[in-house]
Structures are given as C-alpha cells and as structure tokens.
Amino acid sequence: MTNNPTVDAAGTAEVDGTAEVDGSIGIFDSGVGGLTVLRQIQAVMPHENLLYFADQAHVPYGPRPDGEVQRFSLEISRFLIKHGAKIIIVACNTASAAALNYLRSAMAEVAFVGMEPAIKPGAGETQHGRVGVLATVGTFDSQRYASLMTRFARKVTVYEDPCLGLVEQIEAGELDSPETKRILNDALIPMSGENVDTLVLGCTHYPFVLPLIKQLAGPGVSVIDPAPAVARQTRRVLGERNLLIRSDSRGTLTSFTSGDPENFANSIRKLLGFQMPVSQAIWKSGTLTIS
Ligand code: DGL
C-alpha cells in the first residue's frame, strides 16, 4: 500500500487560548469508519489522548443532503470541544466534503483536519493512466471532489464507484460476507476490465475491507488509504501550534456513539483488536446530550 496521498491542508483556523496540550485529539465519523484514522493517529502519536465520536444514529452520511451533514458535524464538533478536544479530525470524507469549510467558518478558533480522496497521489502513481475511486455518493457529488478532479485528474481516466451498501455491511461487521463480496466485485470487475492499476479509498470505512479489496482487485493494483497521511498531518498541525502532548505515558482512549454503546464496543474490539470505553450520546432536538 502507498502512503503518500494529499490530505486537506487543514488548520486554517487559529486555536484560541482554551486548547490545552493535554487535551484530546477529537475524531469523528458517521460510524466505525473513522477508527481506521484513529488507529493511525494512535500509531503516530501513542501518548496523545484520543476522543472518538461515532454518529451511528445517522449512519450512513453518504446519501444525506449537505445541510444535514453540516448540522450534525457542527454539533459533534461542539460536543468534542466540550469534552476536551484540542483539535478535531473530520475522519469522514463525506462530512469533510459537505461540512469542513462550514465548520472552519462557524468555529474559527478551532483547528480542523479533514479528509479527501487521494486523487493527486493516485494520478501520480498509476502506470496505465487509470485510477479507480471508491467513495460515497455524497463525496462524489461534492464541489470538493470536483475541484480535486479539475486540479489533479486532467491526464488520467478516473473510474468511480459508490459501493452502495458497503458502509452498512462494514457497520454490521460483515467484512467478508457474500453481500460485501458482491458489492466489491460489482465495483472492481469493471475497473479491472478497464486496466485500472491504482485504487483510491475515498471513504474511511473501506480500509476495514482492504484484504478483500486486495484479493478481488488482484496483485497488480496498488491501493491508497489516506489515513496514515492524515495522522502525520495531525501531528504537524499540533506541532505548529505547540499542542503536542508532553507526556511519556500512553494516551487515554474514550469514545461516544449516538447508537448502541454495547454494539459499538464490540465493533471496536472486532475491528481494532482492543477495548475502548464507550458512552452513549443522544440526539435531542438537534443537540447532543449524554444519557
Ligand atoms: N466513513 C465515511 C466517509 O469517509 C462515510 C460513510 C457514510 O456514512 O456514508 O465518507
């Protein structure tokens, strides 16, 4: 796998005096997908405290209108800041596409790091000039994606597939089921027929099915997951702002879900191989409260 994608330039906003070095790195996604980013952040910065929010009451975000994703993202960001986040990672391509600019203007004092499909590195890497992108409908329909295509995909042919239903399969822990295979086969067979040799994972859920993707795509296809680059970008932004933790002990892990906390704890165990305490946060009239 190549770990050289572009990530959002991030952190256009200043962190105000309330961000503390020993605050947490707040990370959110519609569900389990952002855990693929969390594990990279943990690998790069094991001493940092991590605070994860899974909006499982609203997963999937992919088919939702921008305005709705913006409202969810703003409230989740406020919630994370209230619980001690010093920076927020929008560990979701769909939410980054719909809401990152909105978040940066609504919470100008907060540093945000976002995600975007790795079109630029994909275009740089392909031998045959053919790149496949797997992302949600929301990401493909966004201005952010259109701008990436205009800037970086002029000299290559890009094949796109929204892998409808794949996010739901991954949320259900079905990483190798017949339905998961069918969805991926439907996406990947036409791409292989077109000689695609580079695949961009434009949804943070999809690295959880990387073994299956590699198996179905075959050995000649390189797969780009932006999560390691996002983790390095997060470390850079924290460093520039003097917000890296000054501690040698292992960081704490805390998580919230707006769905079922027991299910989410099981998913974490299954997907990451370790335990994390999970609390439930409930949406009430557009606001998050702890149950
Ligand atoms: N994991 C998310 C992404 O990166 C979104 C999945 C969804 O909720 O549709 O796009």
PDB file of C-alpha atoms and ligand atoms in Angstrom:
ATOM      1  CA  MET A   1       0.000   0.000   0.000  1.00  0.00           C
ATOM      2  CA  THR A   2       1.184   3.522  -0.721  1.00  0.00           C
ATOM      3  CA  ASN A   3       1.026   6.120   1.998  1.00  0.00           C
ATOM      4  CA  ASN A   4       1.561   9.260   0.060  1.00  0.00           C
ATOM      5  CA  PRO A   5      -1.766  10.909  -0.583  1.00  0.00           C
ATOM      6  CA  THR A   6      -2.685  14.557  -0.358  1.00  0.00           C
ATOM      7  CA  VAL A   7      -4.664  15.452   2.646  1.00  0.00           C
ATOM      8  CA  ASP A   8      -6.568  18.579   3.261  1.00  0.00           C
ATOM      9  CA  ALA A   9      -4.241  21.462   4.043  1.00  0.00           C
ATOM     10  CA  ALA A  10      -6.006  21.718   7.389  1.00  0.00           C
ATOM     11  CA  GLY A  11      -5.825  24.055  10.295  1.00  0.00           C
ATOM     12  CA  THR A  12      -6.598  27.350   8.644  1.00  0.00           C
ATOM     13  CA  ALA A  13      -8.088  28.482  11.921  1.00  0.00           C
ATOM     14  CA  GLU A  14      -6.225  29.590  14.999  1.00  0.00           C
ATOM     15  CA  VAL A  15      -6.637  27.654  18.187  1.00  0.00           C
ATOM     16  CA  ASP A  16      -7.647  30.008  20.963  1.00  0.00           C
ATOM     17  CA  GLY A  17      -6.165  30.048  24.449  1.00  0.00           C
ATOM     18  CA  THR A  18      -8.519  27.341  25.698  1.00  0.00           C
ATOM     19  CA  ALA A  19      -6.849  24.491  23.762  1.00  0.00           C
ATOM     20  CA  GLU A  20      -4.555  22.634  26.170  1.00  0.00           C
ATOM     21  CA  VAL A  21      -1.583  20.447  25.290  1.00  0.00           C
ATOM     22  CA  ASP A  22      -3.030  17.655  27.364  1.00  0.00           C
ATOM     23  CA  GLY A  23      -6.442  17.992  25.747  1.00  0.00           C
ATOM     24  CA  SER A  24      -7.587  15.221  23.416  1.00  0.00           C
ATOM     25  CA  ILE A  25      -7.486  14.734  19.695  1.00  0.00           C
ATOM     26  CA  GLY A  26     -11.187  14.676  18.817  1.00  0.00           C
ATOM     27  CA  ILE A  27     -12.068  12.408  15.897  1.00  0.00           C
ATOM     28  CA  PHE A  28     -15.480  11.841  14.345  1.00  0.00           C
ATOM     29  CA  ASP A  29     -17.235   9.878  11.637  1.00  0.00           C
ATOM     30  CA  SER A  30     -20.740   8.639  10.906  1.00  0.00           C
ATOM     31  CA  GLY A  31     -19.760   5.294  12.441  1.00  0.00           C
ATOM     32  CA  VAL A  32     -16.832   2.899  12.677  1.00  0.00           C
ATOM     33  CA  GLY A  33     -15.015   4.296   9.600  1.00  0.00           C
ATOM     34  CA  GLY A  34     -13.036   6.926  11.467  1.00  0.00           C
ATOM     35  CA  LEU A  35     -11.489   4.157  13.571  1.00  0.00           C
ATOM     36  CA  THR A  36      -9.245   3.483  10.545  1.00  0.00           C
ATOM     37  CA  VAL A  37      -7.918   7.016  11.100  1.00  0.00           C
ATOM     38  CA  LEU A  38      -7.836   6.689  14.889  1.00  0.00           C
ATOM     39  CA  ARG A  39      -5.564   3.642  14.702  1.00  0.00           C
ATOM     40  CA  GLN A  40      -3.089   5.546  12.527  1.00  0.00           C
ATOM     41  CA  ILE A  41      -3.164   8.557  14.834  1.00  0.00           C
ATOM     42  CA  GLN A  42      -2.520   6.243  17.752  1.00  0.00           C
ATOM     43  CA  ALA A  43       0.417   4.635  15.904  1.00  0.00           C
ATOM     44  CA  VAL A  44       1.990   8.013  15.106  1.00  0.00           C
ATOM     45  CA  MET A  45       1.232   9.684  18.473  1.00  0.00           C
ATOM     46  CA  PRO A  46       0.798   6.957  21.113  1.00  0.00           C
ATOM     47  CA  HIS A  47       0.972   9.459  24.001  1.00  0.00           C
ATOM     48  CA  GLU A  48      -1.929  11.583  22.835  1.00  0.00           C
ATOM     49  CA  ASN A  49      -5.364  11.210  24.408  1.00  0.00           C
ATOM     50  CA  LEU A  50      -7.959  10.288  21.788  1.00  0.00           C
ATOM     51  CA  LEU A  51     -11.654  11.076  21.903  1.00  0.00           C
ATOM     52  CA  TYR A  52     -13.805   9.393  19.252  1.00  0.00           C
ATOM     53  CA  PHE A  53     -17.389  10.115  18.237  1.00  0.00           C
ATOM     54  CA  ALA A  54     -19.413   7.726  16.037  1.00  0.00           C
ATOM     55  CA  ASP A  55     -22.707   9.198  14.833  1.00  0.00           C
ATOM     56  CA  GLN A  56     -24.299   5.800  14.389  1.00  0.00           C
ATOM     57  CA  ALA A  57     -27.807   7.229  14.843  1.00  0.00           C
ATOM     58  CA  HIS A  58     -27.306   8.839  11.425  1.00  0.00           C
ATOM     59  CA  VAL A  59     -25.064   6.421   9.526  1.00  0.00           C
ATOM     60  CA  PRO A  60     -24.741   6.427   6.536  1.00  0.00           C
ATOM     61  CA  TYR A  61     -23.941  10.071   5.817  1.00  0.00           C
ATOM     62  CA  GLY A  62     -23.321   9.329   2.120  1.00  0.00           C
ATOM     63  CA  PRO A  63     -26.894   9.838   0.820  1.00  0.00           C
ATOM     64  CA  ARG A  64     -27.743  12.783   3.128  1.00  0.00           C
ATOM     65  CA  PRO A  65     -28.039  16.416   1.973  1.00  0.00           C
ATOM     66  CA  ASP A  66     -25.102  18.702   2.780  1.00  0.00           C
ATOM     67  CA  GLY A  67     -27.124  20.868   5.162  1.00  0.00           C
ATOM     68  CA  GLU A  68     -27.947  17.898   7.330  1.00  0.00           C
ATOM     69  CA  VAL A  69     -24.339  16.660   7.448  1.00  0.00           C
ATOM     70  CA  GLN A  70     -23.252  20.216   8.300  1.00  0.00           C
ATOM     71  CA  ARG A  71     -25.665  20.391  11.243  1.00  0.00           C
ATOM     72  CA  PHE A  72     -24.541  17.014  12.580  1.00  0.00           C
ATOM     73  CA  SER A  73     -20.870  17.880  12.129  1.00  0.00           C
ATOM     74  CA  LEU A  74     -21.179  21.234  13.894  1.00  0.00           C
ATOM     75  CA  GLU A  75     -22.945  19.777  16.918  1.00  0.00           C
ATOM     76  CA  ILE A  76     -20.496  16.849  17.139  1.00  0.00           C
ATOM     77  CA  SER A  77     -17.560  19.284  16.948  1.00  0.00           C
ATOM     78  CA  ARG A  78     -19.047  21.392  19.744  1.00  0.00           C
ATOM     79  CA  PHE A  79     -19.577  18.218  21.785  1.00  0.00           C
ATOM     80  CA  LEU A  80     -15.950  17.126  21.271  1.00  0.00           C
ATOM     81  CA  ILE A  81     -14.627  20.566  22.254  1.00  0.00           C
ATOM     82  CA  LYS A  82     -16.826  20.498  25.362  1.00  0.00           C
ATOM     83  CA  HIS A  83     -15.248  17.155  26.236  1.00  0.00           C
ATOM     84  CA  GLY A  84     -11.713  18.467  25.972  1.00  0.00           C
ATOM     85  CA  ALA A  85     -10.722  18.232  22.289  1.00  0.00           C
ATOM     86  CA  LYS A  86      -7.789  20.487  21.320  1.00  0.00           C
ATOM     87  CA  ILE A  87      -8.139  19.714  17.595  1.00  0.00           C
ATOM     88  CA  ILE A  88     -10.822  17.969  15.525  1.00  0.00           C
ATOM     89  CA  ILE A  89     -10.218  15.384  12.842  1.00  0.00           C
ATOM     90  CA  VAL A  90     -13.137  15.025  10.464  1.00  0.00           C
ATOM     91  CA  ALA A  91     -12.367  11.340   9.848  1.00  0.00           C
ATOM     92  CA  CYS A  92     -15.016  11.080   7.173  1.00  0.00           C
ATOM     93  CA  ASN A  93     -14.655  12.027   3.522  1.00  0.00           C
ATOM     94  CA  THR A  94     -18.387  12.686   3.207  1.00  0.00           C
ATOM     95  CA  ALA A  95     -18.504  15.057   6.191  1.00  0.00           C
ATOM     96  CA  SER A  96     -15.286  16.760   5.057  1.00  0.00           C
ATOM     97  CA  ALA A  97     -16.791  17.315   1.607  1.00  0.00           C
ATOM     98  CA  ALA A  98     -20.081  18.633   2.980  1.00  0.00           C
ATOM     99  CA  ALA A  99     -19.015  20.455   6.108  1.00  0.00           C
ATOM    100  CA  LEU A 100     -15.305  21.220   6.509  1.00  0.00           C
ATOM    101  CA  ASN A 101     -15.446  24.787   5.176  1.00  0.00           C
ATOM    102  CA  TYR A 102     -18.633  25.384   7.118  1.00  0.00           C
ATOM    103  CA  LEU A 103     -17.036  24.119  10.352  1.00  0.00           C
ATOM    104  CA  ARG A 104     -13.972  26.285   9.845  1.00  0.00           C
ATOM    105  CA  SER A 105     -16.062  29.398   9.489  1.00  0.00           C
ATOM    106  CA  ALA A 106     -18.524  28.502  12.264  1.00  0.00           C
ATOM    107  CA  MET A 107     -15.749  27.594  14.755  1.00  0.00           C
ATOM    108  CA  ALA A 108     -12.914  29.811  13.594  1.00  0.00           C
ATOM    109  CA  GLU A 109     -10.930  29.304  16.823  1.00  0.00           C
ATOM    110  CA  VAL A 110     -10.704  25.521  16.359  1.00  0.00           C
ATOM    111  CA  ALA A 111      -8.143  23.619  14.258  1.00  0.00           C
ATOM    112  CA  PHE A 112      -9.743  21.065  11.939  1.00  0.00           C
ATOM    113  CA  VAL A 113      -8.056  18.377   9.848  1.00  0.00           C
ATOM    114  CA  GLY A 114     -10.185  16.919   7.073  1.00  0.00           C
ATOM    115  CA  MET A 115     -10.028  14.145   4.518  1.00  0.00           C
ATOM    116  CA  GLU A 116     -10.333  13.959   0.782  1.00  0.00           C
ATOM    117  CA  PRO A 117      -9.918  11.192  -1.811  1.00  0.00           C
ATOM    118  CA  ALA A 118      -6.249  10.842  -2.777  1.00  0.00           C
ATOM    119  CA  ILE A 119      -6.735  11.802  -6.436  1.00  0.00           C
ATOM    120  CA  LYS A 120      -3.382  13.586  -6.712  1.00  0.00           C
ATOM    121  CA  PRO A 121      -1.222  10.685  -5.478  1.00  0.00           C
ATOM    122  CA  GLY A 122      -3.421   8.239  -7.396  1.00  0.00           C
ATOM    123  CA  ALA A 123      -2.818  10.193 -10.610  1.00  0.00           C
ATOM    124  CA  GLY A 124       0.894  10.349  -9.822  1.00  0.00           C
ATOM    125  CA  GLU A 125       1.165   6.656  -9.214  1.00  0.00           C
ATOM    126  CA  THR A 126      -0.859   4.985 -11.970  1.00  0.00           C
ATOM    127  CA  GLN A 127       1.211   3.295 -14.684  1.00  0.00           C
ATOM    128  CA  HIS A 128      -1.653   2.956 -17.159  1.00  0.00           C
ATOM    129  CA  GLY A 129      -3.223   6.366 -16.503  1.00  0.00           C
ATOM    130  CA  ARG A 130      -6.270   4.668 -14.976  1.00  0.00           C
ATOM    131  CA  VAL A 131      -7.370   5.299 -11.417  1.00  0.00           C
ATOM    132  CA  GLY A 132     -10.343   3.809  -9.584  1.00  0.00           C
ATOM    133  CA  VAL A 133     -12.028   5.717  -6.761  1.00  0.00           C
ATOM    134  CA  LEU A 134     -14.328   4.132  -4.180  1.00  0.00           C
ATOM    135  CA  ALA A 135     -16.233   6.769  -2.186  1.00  0.00           C
ATOM    136  CA  THR A 136     -19.769   7.677  -1.148  1.00  0.00           C
ATOM    137  CA  VAL A 137     -22.347   9.423  -3.323  1.00  0.00           C
ATOM    138  CA  GLY A 138     -22.014  12.493  -1.077  1.00  0.00           C
ATOM    139  CA  THR A 139     -18.278  12.674  -1.728  1.00  0.00           C
ATOM    140  CA  PHE A 140     -18.591  12.140  -5.489  1.00  0.00           C
ATOM    141  CA  ASP A 141     -21.294  14.818  -5.745  1.00  0.00           C
ATOM    142  CA  SER A 142     -19.317  17.423  -3.833  1.00  0.00           C
ATOM    143  CA  GLN A 143     -17.586  20.565  -5.048  1.00  0.00           C
ATOM    144  CA  ARG A 144     -14.523  19.482  -3.126  1.00  0.00           C
ATOM    145  CA  TYR A 145     -14.275  16.321  -5.246  1.00  0.00           C
ATOM    146  CA  ALA A 146     -14.968  18.246  -8.473  1.00  0.00           C
ATOM    147  CA  SER A 147     -12.138  20.592  -7.599  1.00  0.00           C
ATOM    148  CA  LEU A 148      -9.738  17.678  -6.959  1.00  0.00           C
ATOM    149  CA  MET A 149     -10.647  16.223 -10.339  1.00  0.00           C
ATOM    150  CA  THR A 150     -10.062  19.525 -12.122  1.00  0.00           C
ATOM    151  CA  ARG A 151      -6.737  20.090 -10.428  1.00  0.00           C
ATOM    152  CA  PHE A 152      -5.218  16.621 -10.477  1.00  0.00           C
ATOM    153  CA  ALA A 153      -7.029  14.248 -12.844  1.00  0.00           C
ATOM    154  CA  ARG A 154      -6.601  16.003 -16.189  1.00  0.00           C
ATOM    155  CA  LYS A 155      -4.137  13.477 -17.566  1.00  0.00           C
ATOM    156  CA  VAL A 156      -5.704  10.280 -16.244  1.00  0.00           C
ATOM    157  CA  THR A 157      -9.005   8.482 -16.601  1.00  0.00           C
ATOM    158  CA  VAL A 158     -10.869   8.083 -13.334  1.00  0.00           C
ATOM    159  CA  TYR A 159     -13.420   5.310 -12.745  1.00  0.00           C
ATOM    160  CA  GLU A 160     -15.776   5.879  -9.826  1.00  0.00           C
ATOM    161  CA  ASP A 161     -17.979   3.562  -7.805  1.00  0.00           C
ATOM    162  CA  PRO A 162     -20.085   4.471  -4.738  1.00  0.00           C
ATOM    163  CA  CYS A 163     -20.156   0.845  -3.484  1.00  0.00           C
ATOM    164  CA  LEU A 164     -23.795   1.244  -2.404  1.00  0.00           C
ATOM    165  CA  GLY A 165     -24.471  -0.673   0.804  1.00  0.00           C
ATOM    166  CA  LEU A 166     -20.815  -1.249   1.694  1.00  0.00           C
ATOM    167  CA  VAL A 167     -20.790   1.196   4.622  1.00  0.00           C
ATOM    168  CA  GLU A 168     -23.792  -0.633   6.101  1.00  0.00           C
ATOM    169  CA  GLN A 169     -22.067  -4.023   5.675  1.00  0.00           C
ATOM    170  CA  ILE A 170     -18.961  -2.746   7.452  1.00  0.00           C
ATOM    171  CA  GLU A 171     -21.049  -1.207  10.250  1.00  0.00           C
ATOM    172  CA  ALA A 172     -22.641  -4.645  10.694  1.00  0.00           C
ATOM    173  CA  GLY A 173     -19.207  -6.273  10.937  1.00  0.00           C
ATOM    174  CA  GLU A 174     -19.716  -8.120   7.627  1.00  0.00           C
ATOM    175  CA  LEU A 175     -16.177  -7.752   6.340  1.00  0.00           C
ATOM    176  CA  ASP A 176     -16.152 -10.910   4.239  1.00  0.00           C
ATOM    177  CA  SER A 177     -19.808 -11.805   3.682  1.00  0.00           C
ATOM    178  CA  PRO A 178     -21.250 -12.800   0.284  1.00  0.00           C
ATOM    179  CA  GLU A 179     -23.037  -9.423   0.080  1.00  0.00           C
ATOM    180  CA  THR A 180     -19.833  -7.493   0.845  1.00  0.00           C
ATOM    181  CA  LYS A 181     -18.034  -9.513  -1.840  1.00  0.00           C
ATOM    182  CA  ARG A 182     -20.838  -8.854  -4.311  1.00  0.00           C
ATOM    183  CA  ILE A 183     -20.707  -5.086  -3.756  1.00  0.00           C
ATOM    184  CA  LEU A 184     -16.934  -5.006  -4.162  1.00  0.00           C
ATOM    185  CA  ASN A 185     -16.955  -7.325  -7.149  1.00  0.00           C
ATOM    186  CA  ASP A 186     -19.563  -5.158  -8.870  1.00  0.00           C
ATOM    187  CA  ALA A 187     -17.246  -2.188  -8.358  1.00  0.00           C
ATOM    188  CA  LEU A 188     -13.918  -3.814  -9.097  1.00  0.00           C
ATOM    189  CA  ILE A 189     -14.616  -6.143 -12.047  1.00  0.00           C
ATOM    190  CA  PRO A 190     -15.438  -3.286 -14.462  1.00  0.00           C
ATOM    191  CA  MET A 191     -12.402  -1.371 -13.185  1.00  0.00           C
ATOM    192  CA  SER A 192     -10.093  -4.306 -13.825  1.00  0.00           C
ATOM    193  CA  GLY A 193     -11.643  -4.640 -17.287  1.00  0.00           C
ATOM    194  CA  GLU A 194     -10.503  -1.049 -17.883  1.00  0.00           C
ATOM    195  CA  ASN A 195      -6.953  -1.781 -16.703  1.00  0.00           C
ATOM    196  CA  VAL A 196      -7.200   0.290 -13.533  1.00  0.00           C
ATOM    197  CA  ASP A 197      -3.938  -0.214 -11.634  1.00  0.00           C
ATOM    198  CA  THR A 198      -4.418   2.249  -8.764  1.00  0.00           C
ATOM    199  CA  LEU A 199      -7.345   2.338  -6.380  1.00  0.00           C
ATOM    200  CA  VAL A 200      -8.126   5.240  -4.081  1.00  0.00           C
ATOM    201  CA  LEU A 201     -10.110   4.518  -0.918  1.00  0.00           C
ATOM    202  CA  GLY A 202     -12.235   7.655  -0.566  1.00  0.00           C
ATOM    203  CA  CYS A 203     -14.293   6.512   2.410  1.00  0.00           C
ATOM    204  CA  THR A 204     -12.790   5.834   5.830  1.00  0.00           C
ATOM    205  CA  HIS A 205     -14.901   2.704   6.280  1.00  0.00           C
ATOM    206  CA  TYR A 206     -13.281   0.927   3.330  1.00  0.00           C
ATOM    207  CA  PRO A 207      -9.811   0.150   4.759  1.00  0.00           C
ATOM    208  CA  PHE A 208     -11.595  -2.366   7.005  1.00  0.00           C
ATOM    209  CA  VAL A 209     -12.219  -4.456   3.874  1.00  0.00           C
ATOM    210  CA  LEU A 210      -8.733  -3.929   2.473  1.00  0.00           C
ATOM    211  CA  PRO A 211      -7.842  -7.659   2.493  1.00  0.00           C
ATOM    212  CA  LEU A 212     -10.932  -8.392   0.418  1.00  0.00           C
ATOM    213  CA  ILE A 213     -10.303  -5.435  -1.901  1.00  0.00           C
ATOM    214  CA  LYS A 214      -6.736  -6.616  -2.490  1.00  0.00           C
ATOM    215  CA  GLN A 215      -7.873 -10.163  -3.096  1.00  0.00           C
ATOM    216  CA  LEU A 216     -10.573  -9.127  -5.576  1.00  0.00           C
ATOM    217  CA  ALA A 217      -8.517  -6.432  -7.318  1.00  0.00           C
ATOM    218  CA  GLY A 218      -5.501  -8.672  -7.765  1.00  0.00           C
ATOM    219  CA  PRO A 219      -1.777  -8.211  -7.166  1.00  0.00           C
ATOM    220  CA  GLY A 220      -1.129  -5.615  -9.889  1.00  0.00           C
ATOM    221  CA  VAL A 221      -3.329  -2.981  -8.258  1.00  0.00           C
ATOM    222  CA  SER A 222      -1.985  -0.601  -5.644  1.00  0.00           C
ATOM    223  CA  VAL A 223      -4.424   0.705  -3.055  1.00  0.00           C
ATOM    224  CA  ILE A 224      -4.162   4.149  -1.450  1.00  0.00           C
ATOM    225  CA  ASP A 225      -5.579   4.732   2.027  1.00  0.00           C
ATOM    226  CA  PRO A 226      -5.135   8.347   3.174  1.00  0.00           C
ATOM    227  CA  ALA A 227      -5.339   7.594   6.920  1.00  0.00           C
ATOM    228  CA  PRO A 228      -1.555   7.441   7.592  1.00  0.00           C
ATOM    229  CA  ALA A 229      -1.073  10.808   5.861  1.00  0.00           C
ATOM    230  CA  VAL A 230      -3.928  12.310   7.873  1.00  0.00           C
ATOM    231  CA  ALA A 231      -2.235  11.116  11.073  1.00  0.00           C
ATOM    232  CA  ARG A 232       1.053  12.747  10.034  1.00  0.00           C
ATOM    233  CA  GLN A 233      -0.781  15.927   9.076  1.00  0.00           C
ATOM    234  CA  THR A 234      -2.439  15.976  12.503  1.00  0.00           C
ATOM    235  CA  ARG A 235       0.960  15.689  14.201  1.00  0.00           C
ATOM    236  CA  ARG A 236       2.272  18.537  12.029  1.00  0.00           C
ATOM    237  CA  VAL A 237      -0.655  20.826  12.871  1.00  0.00           C
ATOM    238  CA  LEU A 238      -0.372  20.082  16.598  1.00  0.00           C
ATOM    239  CA  GLY A 239       3.389  20.679  16.457  1.00  0.00           C
ATOM    240  CA  GLU A 240       2.988  24.048  14.703  1.00  0.00           C
ATOM    241  CA  ARG A 241       0.587  25.120  17.411  1.00  0.00           C
ATOM    242  CA  ASN A 242       2.654  23.819  20.310  1.00  0.00           C
ATOM    243  CA  LEU A 243      -0.150  21.467  21.204  1.00  0.00           C
ATOM    244  CA  LEU A 244       1.676  18.119  21.159  1.00  0.00           C
ATOM    245  CA  ILE A 245       1.274  16.389  24.495  1.00  0.00           C
ATOM    246  CA  ARG A 246       4.255  16.468  26.851  1.00  0.00           C
ATOM    247  CA  SER A 247       3.858  13.101  28.484  1.00  0.00           C
ATOM    248  CA  ASP A 248       5.563   9.732  28.194  1.00  0.00           C
ATOM    249  CA  SER A 249       2.616   7.680  29.291  1.00  0.00           C
ATOM    250  CA  ARG A 250       0.263   6.005  26.892  1.00  0.00           C
ATOM    251  CA  GLY A 251      -2.655   8.233  25.927  1.00  0.00           C
ATOM    252  CA  THR A 252      -6.197   7.549  27.016  1.00  0.00           C
ATOM    253  CA  LEU A 253      -8.928   6.368  24.661  1.00  0.00           C
ATOM    254  CA  THR A 254     -12.516   7.490  25.098  1.00  0.00           C
ATOM    255  CA  SER A 255     -15.436   7.111  22.763  1.00  0.00           C
ATOM    256  CA  PHE A 256     -19.038   8.092  22.296  1.00  0.00           C
ATOM    257  CA  THR A 257     -21.689   6.760  19.980  1.00  0.00           C
ATOM    258  CA  SER A 258     -25.139   8.108  19.223  1.00  0.00           C
ATOM    259  CA  GLY A 259     -26.085   4.475  18.536  1.00  0.00           C
ATOM    260  CA  ASP A 260     -25.876   1.436  20.774  1.00  0.00           C
ATOM    261  CA  PRO A 261     -22.807   1.599  23.063  1.00  0.00           C
ATOM    262  CA  GLU A 262     -22.531  -2.153  23.575  1.00  0.00           C
ATOM    263  CA  ASN A 263     -22.604  -2.823  19.836  1.00  0.00           C
ATOM    264  CA  PHE A 264     -20.034  -0.133  19.256  1.00  0.00           C
ATOM    265  CA  ALA A 265     -17.728  -1.539  21.959  1.00  0.00           C
ATOM    266  CA  ASN A 266     -17.985  -4.939  20.226  1.00  0.00           C
ATOM    267  CA  SER A 267     -17.218  -3.385  16.853  1.00  0.00           C
ATOM    268  CA  ILE A 268     -14.120  -1.687  18.265  1.00  0.00           C
ATOM    269  CA  ARG A 269     -12.928  -4.976  19.750  1.00  0.00           C
ATOM    270  CA  LYS A 270     -13.505  -6.788  16.491  1.00  0.00           C
ATOM    271  CA  LEU A 271     -12.113  -4.125  14.154  1.00  0.00           C
ATOM    272  CA  LEU A 272      -9.189  -2.813  16.196  1.00  0.00           C
ATOM    273  CA  GLY A 273      -8.473  -5.753  18.498  1.00  0.00           C
ATOM    274  CA  PHE A 274      -8.604  -3.745  21.722  1.00  0.00           C
ATOM    275  CA  GLN A 275     -11.177  -2.339  24.106  1.00  0.00           C
ATOM    276  CA  MET A 276     -12.246   1.244  24.475  1.00  0.00           C
ATOM    277  CA  PRO A 277     -14.765   2.613  26.946  1.00  0.00           C
ATOM    278  CA  VAL A 278     -17.911   3.714  25.112  1.00  0.00           C
ATOM    279  CA  SER A 279     -20.582   6.118  26.360  1.00  0.00           C
ATOM    280  CA  GLN A 280     -23.820   6.958  24.672  1.00  0.00           C
ATOM    281  CA  ALA A 281     -24.668  10.443  23.464  1.00  0.00           C
ATOM    282  CA  ILE A 282     -28.254  11.084  22.449  1.00  0.00           C
ATOM    283  CA  TRP A 283     -29.575  13.487  19.839  1.00  0.00           C
ATOM    284  CA  LYS A 284     -32.418  15.615  21.225  1.00  0.00           C
ATOM    285  CA  SER A 285     -33.804  18.381  19.026  1.00  0.00           C
ATOM    286  CA  GLY A 286     -30.532  18.698  17.166  1.00  0.00           C
ATOM    287  CA  THR A 287     -28.392  18.765  20.312  1.00  0.00           C
ATOM    288  CA  LEU A 288     -26.219  16.025  21.810  1.00  0.00           C
ATOM    289  CA  THR A 289     -26.602  15.082  25.447  1.00  0.00           C
ATOM    290  CA  ILE A 290     -25.074  12.262  27.440  1.00  0.00           C
ATOM    291  CA  SER A 291     -27.564   9.645  28.524  1.00  0.00           C
TER     292      SER A 291
HETATM  293  N1  DGL B   1     -16.828   6.990   6.531  1.00  0.00           N
HETATM  294  C1  DGL B   1     -17.443   7.991   5.782  1.00  0.00           C
HETATM  295  C2  DGL B   1     -16.605   8.545   4.671  1.00  0.00           C
HETATM  296  O1  DGL B   1     -15.392   8.548   4.776  1.00  0.00           O
HETATM  297  C3  DGL B   1     -18.889   7.984   5.459  1.00  0.00           C
HETATM  298  C4  DGL B   1     -19.682   6.783   5.346  1.00  0.00           C
HETATM  299  C5  DGL B   1     -21.151   7.116   5.361  1.00  0.00           C
HETATM  300  O2  DGL B   1     -21.636   7.361   6.464  1.00  0.00           O
HETATM  301  O3  DGL B   1     -21.762   7.153   4.289  1.00  0.00           O
HETATM  302  O4  DGL B   1     -17.109   9.006   3.687  1.00  0.00           O
END
